[in-house]
Short mmCIF file of C-alpha atoms in Angstrom, two decimals:
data_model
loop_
_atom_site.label_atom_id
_atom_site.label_comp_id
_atom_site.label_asym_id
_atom_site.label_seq_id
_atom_site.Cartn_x
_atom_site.Cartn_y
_atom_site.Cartn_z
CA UNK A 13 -9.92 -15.43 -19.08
CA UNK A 14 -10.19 -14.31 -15.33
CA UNK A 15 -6.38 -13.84 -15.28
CA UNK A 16 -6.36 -11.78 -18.50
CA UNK A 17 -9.33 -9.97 -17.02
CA UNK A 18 -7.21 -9.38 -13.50
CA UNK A 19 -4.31 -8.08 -15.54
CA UNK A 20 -6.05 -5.28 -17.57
CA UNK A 21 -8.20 -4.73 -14.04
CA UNK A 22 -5.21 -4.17 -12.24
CA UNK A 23 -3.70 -1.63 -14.67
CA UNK A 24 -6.62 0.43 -14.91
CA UNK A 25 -6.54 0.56 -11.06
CA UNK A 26 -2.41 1.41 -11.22
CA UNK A 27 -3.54 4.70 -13.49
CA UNK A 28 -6.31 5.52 -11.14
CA UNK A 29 -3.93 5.56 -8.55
CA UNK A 30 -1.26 7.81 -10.57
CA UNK A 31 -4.04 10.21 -11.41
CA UNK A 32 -5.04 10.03 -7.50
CA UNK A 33 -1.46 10.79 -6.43
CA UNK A 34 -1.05 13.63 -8.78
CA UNK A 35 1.79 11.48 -10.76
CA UNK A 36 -0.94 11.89 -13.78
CA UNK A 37 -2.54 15.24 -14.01
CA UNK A 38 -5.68 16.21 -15.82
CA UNK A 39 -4.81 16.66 -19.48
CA UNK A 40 -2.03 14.37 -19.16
CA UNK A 41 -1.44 12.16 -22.57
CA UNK A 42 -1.27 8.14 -22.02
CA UNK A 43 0.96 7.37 -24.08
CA UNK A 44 0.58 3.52 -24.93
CA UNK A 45 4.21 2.23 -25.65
CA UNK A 46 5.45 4.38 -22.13
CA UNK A 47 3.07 2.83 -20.15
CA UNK A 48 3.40 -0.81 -21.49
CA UNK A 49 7.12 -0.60 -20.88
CA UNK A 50 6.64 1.25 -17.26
CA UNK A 51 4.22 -1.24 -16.35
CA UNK A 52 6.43 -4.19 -17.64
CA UNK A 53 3.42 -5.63 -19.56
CA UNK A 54 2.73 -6.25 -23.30
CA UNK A 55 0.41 -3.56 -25.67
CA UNK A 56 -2.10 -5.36 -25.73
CA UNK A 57 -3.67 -5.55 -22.28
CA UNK A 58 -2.27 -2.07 -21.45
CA UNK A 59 -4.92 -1.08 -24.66
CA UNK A 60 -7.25 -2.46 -23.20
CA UNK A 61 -7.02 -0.69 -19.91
CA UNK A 62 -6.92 2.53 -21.42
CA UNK A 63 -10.43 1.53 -23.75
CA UNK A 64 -12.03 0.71 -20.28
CA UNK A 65 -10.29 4.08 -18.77
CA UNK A 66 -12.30 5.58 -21.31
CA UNK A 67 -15.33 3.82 -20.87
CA UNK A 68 -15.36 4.86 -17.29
CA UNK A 69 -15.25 8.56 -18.25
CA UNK A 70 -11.79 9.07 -16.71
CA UNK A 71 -10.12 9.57 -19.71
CA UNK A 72 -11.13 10.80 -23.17
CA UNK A 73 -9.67 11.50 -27.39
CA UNK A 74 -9.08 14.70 -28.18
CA UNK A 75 -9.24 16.48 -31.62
CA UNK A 76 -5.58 17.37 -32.07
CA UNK A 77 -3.99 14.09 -31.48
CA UNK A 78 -3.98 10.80 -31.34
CA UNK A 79 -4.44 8.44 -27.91
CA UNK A 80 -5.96 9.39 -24.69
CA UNK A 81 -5.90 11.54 -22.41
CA UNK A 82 -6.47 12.15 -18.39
CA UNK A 83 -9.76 14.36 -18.26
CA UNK A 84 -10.67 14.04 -14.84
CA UNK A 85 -9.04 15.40 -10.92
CA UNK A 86 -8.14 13.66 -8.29
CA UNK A 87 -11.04 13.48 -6.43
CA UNK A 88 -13.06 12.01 -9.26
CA UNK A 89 -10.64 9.32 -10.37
CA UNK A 90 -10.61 8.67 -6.11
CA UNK A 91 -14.37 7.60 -6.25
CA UNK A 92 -13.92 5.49 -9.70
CA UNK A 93 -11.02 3.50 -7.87
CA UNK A 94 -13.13 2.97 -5.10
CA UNK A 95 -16.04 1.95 -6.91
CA UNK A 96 -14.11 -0.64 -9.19
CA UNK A 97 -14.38 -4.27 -8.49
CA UNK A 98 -11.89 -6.64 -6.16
CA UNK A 99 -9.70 -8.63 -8.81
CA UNK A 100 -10.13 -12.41 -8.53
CA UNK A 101 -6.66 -13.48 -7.13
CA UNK A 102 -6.62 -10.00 -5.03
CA UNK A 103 -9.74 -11.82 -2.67
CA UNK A 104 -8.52 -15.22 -2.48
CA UNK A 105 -4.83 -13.13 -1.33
CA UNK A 106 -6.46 -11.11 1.15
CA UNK A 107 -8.35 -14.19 2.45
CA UNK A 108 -5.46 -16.30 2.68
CA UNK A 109 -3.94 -13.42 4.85
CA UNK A 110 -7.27 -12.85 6.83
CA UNK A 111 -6.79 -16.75 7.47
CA UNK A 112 -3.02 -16.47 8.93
CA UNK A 113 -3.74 -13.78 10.80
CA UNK A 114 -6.89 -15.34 12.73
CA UNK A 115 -4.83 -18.69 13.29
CA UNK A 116 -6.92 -20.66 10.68
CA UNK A 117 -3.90 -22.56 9.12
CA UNK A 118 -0.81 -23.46 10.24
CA UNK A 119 2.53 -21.31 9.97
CA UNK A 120 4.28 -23.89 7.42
CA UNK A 121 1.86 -25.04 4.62
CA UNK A 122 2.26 -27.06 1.36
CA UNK A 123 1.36 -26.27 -2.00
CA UNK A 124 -1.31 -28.68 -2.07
CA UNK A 125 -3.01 -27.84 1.01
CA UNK A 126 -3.89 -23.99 -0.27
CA UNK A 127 -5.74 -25.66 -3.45
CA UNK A 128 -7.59 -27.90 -1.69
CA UNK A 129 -7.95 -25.06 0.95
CA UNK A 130 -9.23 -22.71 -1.64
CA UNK A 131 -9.84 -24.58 -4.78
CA UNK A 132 -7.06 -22.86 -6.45
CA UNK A 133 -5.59 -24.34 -10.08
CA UNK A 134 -1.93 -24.45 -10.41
CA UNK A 135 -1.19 -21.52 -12.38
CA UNK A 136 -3.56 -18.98 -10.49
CA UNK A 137 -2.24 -19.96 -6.96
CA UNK A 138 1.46 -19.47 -8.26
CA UNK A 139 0.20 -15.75 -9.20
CA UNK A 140 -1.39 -15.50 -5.51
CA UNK A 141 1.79 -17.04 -3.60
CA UNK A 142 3.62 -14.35 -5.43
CA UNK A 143 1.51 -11.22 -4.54
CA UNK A 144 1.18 -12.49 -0.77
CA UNK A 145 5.32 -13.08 -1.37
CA UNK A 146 5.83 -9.61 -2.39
CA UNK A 147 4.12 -7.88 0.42
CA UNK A 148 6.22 -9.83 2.85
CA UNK A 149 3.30 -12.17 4.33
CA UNK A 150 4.69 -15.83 3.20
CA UNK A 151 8.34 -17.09 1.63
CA UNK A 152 9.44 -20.06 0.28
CA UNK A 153 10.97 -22.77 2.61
CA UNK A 154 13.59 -25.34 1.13
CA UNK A 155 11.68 -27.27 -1.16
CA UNK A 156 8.26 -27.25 -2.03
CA UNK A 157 6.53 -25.93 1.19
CA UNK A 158 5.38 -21.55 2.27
CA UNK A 159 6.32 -20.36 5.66
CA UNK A 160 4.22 -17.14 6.95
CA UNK A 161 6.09 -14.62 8.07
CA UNK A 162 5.65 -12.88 11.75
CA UNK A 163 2.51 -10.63 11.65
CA UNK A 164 1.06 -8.03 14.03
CA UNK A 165 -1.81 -10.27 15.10
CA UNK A 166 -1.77 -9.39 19.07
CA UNK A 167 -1.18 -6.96 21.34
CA UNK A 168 2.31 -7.72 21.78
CA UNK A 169 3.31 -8.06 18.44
CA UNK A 170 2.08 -4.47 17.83
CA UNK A 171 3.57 -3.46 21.00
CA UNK A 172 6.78 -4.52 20.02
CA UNK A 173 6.54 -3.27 16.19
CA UNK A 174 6.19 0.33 17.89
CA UNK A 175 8.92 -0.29 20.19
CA UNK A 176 11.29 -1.20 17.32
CA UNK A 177 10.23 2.20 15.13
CA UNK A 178 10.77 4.38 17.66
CA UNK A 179 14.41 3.06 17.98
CA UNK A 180 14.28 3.65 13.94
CA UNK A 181 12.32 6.08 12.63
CA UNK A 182 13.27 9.64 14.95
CA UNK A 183 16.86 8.07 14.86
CA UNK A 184 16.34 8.51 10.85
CA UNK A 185 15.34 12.11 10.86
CA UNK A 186 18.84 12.63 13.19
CA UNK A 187 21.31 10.72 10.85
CA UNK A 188 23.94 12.90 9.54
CA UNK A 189 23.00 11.80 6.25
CA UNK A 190 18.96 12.80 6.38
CA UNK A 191 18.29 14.93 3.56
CA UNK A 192 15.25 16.35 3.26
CA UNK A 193 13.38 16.56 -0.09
CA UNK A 194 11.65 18.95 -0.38
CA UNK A 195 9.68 18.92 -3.78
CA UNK A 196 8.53 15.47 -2.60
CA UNK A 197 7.47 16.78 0.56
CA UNK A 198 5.69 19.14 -0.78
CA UNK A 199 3.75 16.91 -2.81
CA UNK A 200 2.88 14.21 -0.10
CA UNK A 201 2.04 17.54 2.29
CA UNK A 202 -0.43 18.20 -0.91
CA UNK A 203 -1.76 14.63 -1.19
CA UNK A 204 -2.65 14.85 2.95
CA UNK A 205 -4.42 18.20 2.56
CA UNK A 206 -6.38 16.83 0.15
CA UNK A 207 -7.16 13.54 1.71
CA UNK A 208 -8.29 16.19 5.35
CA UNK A 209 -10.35 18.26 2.89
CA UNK A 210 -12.25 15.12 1.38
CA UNK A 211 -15.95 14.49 2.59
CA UNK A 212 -15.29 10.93 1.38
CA UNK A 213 -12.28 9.53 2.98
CA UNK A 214 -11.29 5.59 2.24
CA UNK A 215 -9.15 3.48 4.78
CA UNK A 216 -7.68 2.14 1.99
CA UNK A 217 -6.21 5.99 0.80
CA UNK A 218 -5.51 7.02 4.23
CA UNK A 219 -4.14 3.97 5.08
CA UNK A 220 -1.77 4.12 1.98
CA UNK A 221 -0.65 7.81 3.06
CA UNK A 222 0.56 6.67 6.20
CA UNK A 223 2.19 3.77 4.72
CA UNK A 224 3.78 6.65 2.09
CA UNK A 225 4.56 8.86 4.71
CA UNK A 226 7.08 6.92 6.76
CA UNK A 227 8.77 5.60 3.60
CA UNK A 228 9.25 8.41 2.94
CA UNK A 229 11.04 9.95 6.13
CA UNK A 230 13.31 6.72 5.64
CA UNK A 231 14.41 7.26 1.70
CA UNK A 232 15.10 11.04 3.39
CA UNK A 233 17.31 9.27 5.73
CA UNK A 234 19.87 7.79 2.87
CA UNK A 235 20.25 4.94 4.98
CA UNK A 236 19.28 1.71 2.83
CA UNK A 237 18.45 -0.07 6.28
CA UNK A 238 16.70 2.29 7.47
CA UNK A 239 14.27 2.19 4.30
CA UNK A 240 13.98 -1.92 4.16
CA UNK A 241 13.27 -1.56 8.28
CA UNK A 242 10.33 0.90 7.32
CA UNK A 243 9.18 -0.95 3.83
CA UNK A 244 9.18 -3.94 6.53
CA UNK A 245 7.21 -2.42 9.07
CA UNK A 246 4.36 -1.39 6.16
CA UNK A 247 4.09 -4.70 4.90
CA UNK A 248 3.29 -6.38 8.42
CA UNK A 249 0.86 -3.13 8.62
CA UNK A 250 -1.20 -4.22 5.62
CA UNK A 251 -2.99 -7.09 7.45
CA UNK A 252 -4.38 -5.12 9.75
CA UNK A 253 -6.18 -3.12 7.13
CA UNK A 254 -7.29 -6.23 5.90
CA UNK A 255 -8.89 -7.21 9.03
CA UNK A 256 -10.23 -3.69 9.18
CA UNK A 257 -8.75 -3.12 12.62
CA UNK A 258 -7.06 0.41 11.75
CA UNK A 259 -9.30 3.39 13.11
CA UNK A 260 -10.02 5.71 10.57
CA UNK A 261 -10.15 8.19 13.43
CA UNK A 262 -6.70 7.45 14.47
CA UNK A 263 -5.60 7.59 10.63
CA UNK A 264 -7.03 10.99 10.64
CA UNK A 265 -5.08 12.46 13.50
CA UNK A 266 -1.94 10.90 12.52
CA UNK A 267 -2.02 12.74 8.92
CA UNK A 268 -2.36 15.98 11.20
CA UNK A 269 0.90 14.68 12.99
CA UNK A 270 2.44 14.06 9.92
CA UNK A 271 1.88 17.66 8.89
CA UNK A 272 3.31 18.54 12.08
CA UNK A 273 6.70 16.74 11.47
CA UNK A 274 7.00 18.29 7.56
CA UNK A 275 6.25 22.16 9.51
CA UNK A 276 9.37 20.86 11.76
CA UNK A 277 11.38 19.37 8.24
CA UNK A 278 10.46 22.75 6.20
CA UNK A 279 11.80 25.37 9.00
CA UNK A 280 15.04 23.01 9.46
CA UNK A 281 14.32 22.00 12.99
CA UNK A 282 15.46 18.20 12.85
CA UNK A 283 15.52 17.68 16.22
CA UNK A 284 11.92 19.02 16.87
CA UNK A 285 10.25 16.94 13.63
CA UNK A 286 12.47 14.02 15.19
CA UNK A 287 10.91 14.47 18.59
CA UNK A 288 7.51 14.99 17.05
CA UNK A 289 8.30 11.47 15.33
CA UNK A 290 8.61 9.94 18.25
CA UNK A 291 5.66 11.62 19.83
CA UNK A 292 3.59 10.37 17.05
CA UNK A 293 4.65 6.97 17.06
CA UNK A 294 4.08 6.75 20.72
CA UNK A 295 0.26 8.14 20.27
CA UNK A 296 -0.34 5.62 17.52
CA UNK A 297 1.44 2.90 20.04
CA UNK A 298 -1.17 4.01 22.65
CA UNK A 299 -4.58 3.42 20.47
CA UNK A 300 -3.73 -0.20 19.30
CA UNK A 301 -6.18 -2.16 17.06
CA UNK A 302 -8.87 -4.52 18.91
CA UNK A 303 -7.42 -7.56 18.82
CA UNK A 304 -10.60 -10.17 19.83
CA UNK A 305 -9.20 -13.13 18.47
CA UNK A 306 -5.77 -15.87 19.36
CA UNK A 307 -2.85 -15.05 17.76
CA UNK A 308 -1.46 -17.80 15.09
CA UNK A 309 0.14 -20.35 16.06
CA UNK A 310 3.81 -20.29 15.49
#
């Protein structure tokens, strides 16, 4: 039951976060058999989403037609996402990762040890290895055994993160082959606007902008390097938001810079939104996280 409860959980969060994002607009129709098959997931859970999308007054019937529909902004579907509960496997993932990154447990781990770490059944911990596998945090050794993967968990590991994107990410924006988008940049310009104009800013969103952002810049790039380098560079980033070490402060100003760089993009000045890359990256290199406790052990 708690899986099948995490699944139709986790879809109603994934349509939050398209109405959030503007990829659902307010009127738009959820269609049932489009979602199911965008979503890779059967009918029936996906129903069930949308009954509790209803429920929480984000989406409604109308008179002319069948299904639902999206009756509610971004803003408002913003403070329903926040409000909605942590899935099951999503806390015993970010602890696991909260645990790696404070040194708790050793680099290389076994199956076994996790359940008995975390009381974990078979089934459920094969679901958790695989989220924590698809943000990049552990992989599969030979066998039966997890390896973590590096993580910015000191001062020199973030040091050295920044050092490596500023080699990448201006170098990006001066590649022959950069082309800039421009309708997408004019909806992730939107999407930070709207995030500067909010009285109720989440770590979480802002932290996701940032994280959209930069990918971003590297997909403009059409270097397929370039865009794993930057997808990389996210991943190790999450951990730090789960160890809430990311100022929202410094989140704040760097959605400014951001804006800064797209001025640069939109008036064709490469080499100035390059520079202002780098000048960006360097600012966020300079106001590191806290980091008050020993690095894992590797």
């Amino acid at each position: 039951m708690h899986a099948k409860t995490d699944l139709q959980l986790r879809l109603v969060r994934q349509l939050l976060r398209m109405i959030v994002d503007g990829t659902l607009e307010q009127g738009a129709h959820l269609r049932e058999v489009e979602l199911a098959d965008s979503f890779g997931v059967s009918r029936t859970p996906l129903r069930a989403a949308l009954s509790r999308m209803a429920e929480l007054e984000v989406a409604e019937k109308k008179n002319e037609g069948r299904g639902l529909y999206v009756c509610v902004k971004p803003d408002v579907a913003e403070r329903v996402l926040a409000g909605l509960p942590q899935e099951d496997e999503e806390q015993v993932k970010e602890q696991i990762a909260r645990d790696w990154f404070e040194g708790q447990i050793p680099r290389e781990v076994s199956e076994s040890f996790f359940r008995m770490r975390y009381g974990l059944g078979k089934m459920t911990l094969s679901r958790v290895l695989a989220l924590l596998s698809d943000e990049g945090v552990i992989s599969r050794m030979a066998g039966y055994g997890w390896q973590f993967e590096p993580t910015l968990n000191s001062q020199a590991a973030n040091d050295a993160s920044y050092d490596f994107r500023l080699l990448v990410e201006p170098g990006a924006i001066r590649q022959v082959s950069f082309t800039y988008d421009k309708a997408n940049a004019a909806v992730i310009r939107s999407r930070h606007e709207r995030i500067l104009r909010s009285n109720t800013r989440k770590l979480s969103e802002l932290f996701r902008l940032d994280e959209e952002f930069h990918l971003f810049i590297a997909e403009c790039s059409n270097n397929p390097f370039v865009v794993q380098a930057v997808a990389q560079q996210n991943r190790l980033r999450r951990l730090l938001e789960y160890e809430s070490l990311i100022d929202s402060g410094r989140l704040n100003a760097s959605c400014m810079e951001h804006l800064s760089i797209l001025d640069a993009l939109d008036a064709g000045a490469r080499e100035k939104a390059a520079v202002a890359m780098e000048k960006h990256l360097r600012n966020a290199r300079a106001a590191p996280p806290v980091f008050s406790h020993q690095p894992a052990r590797l």
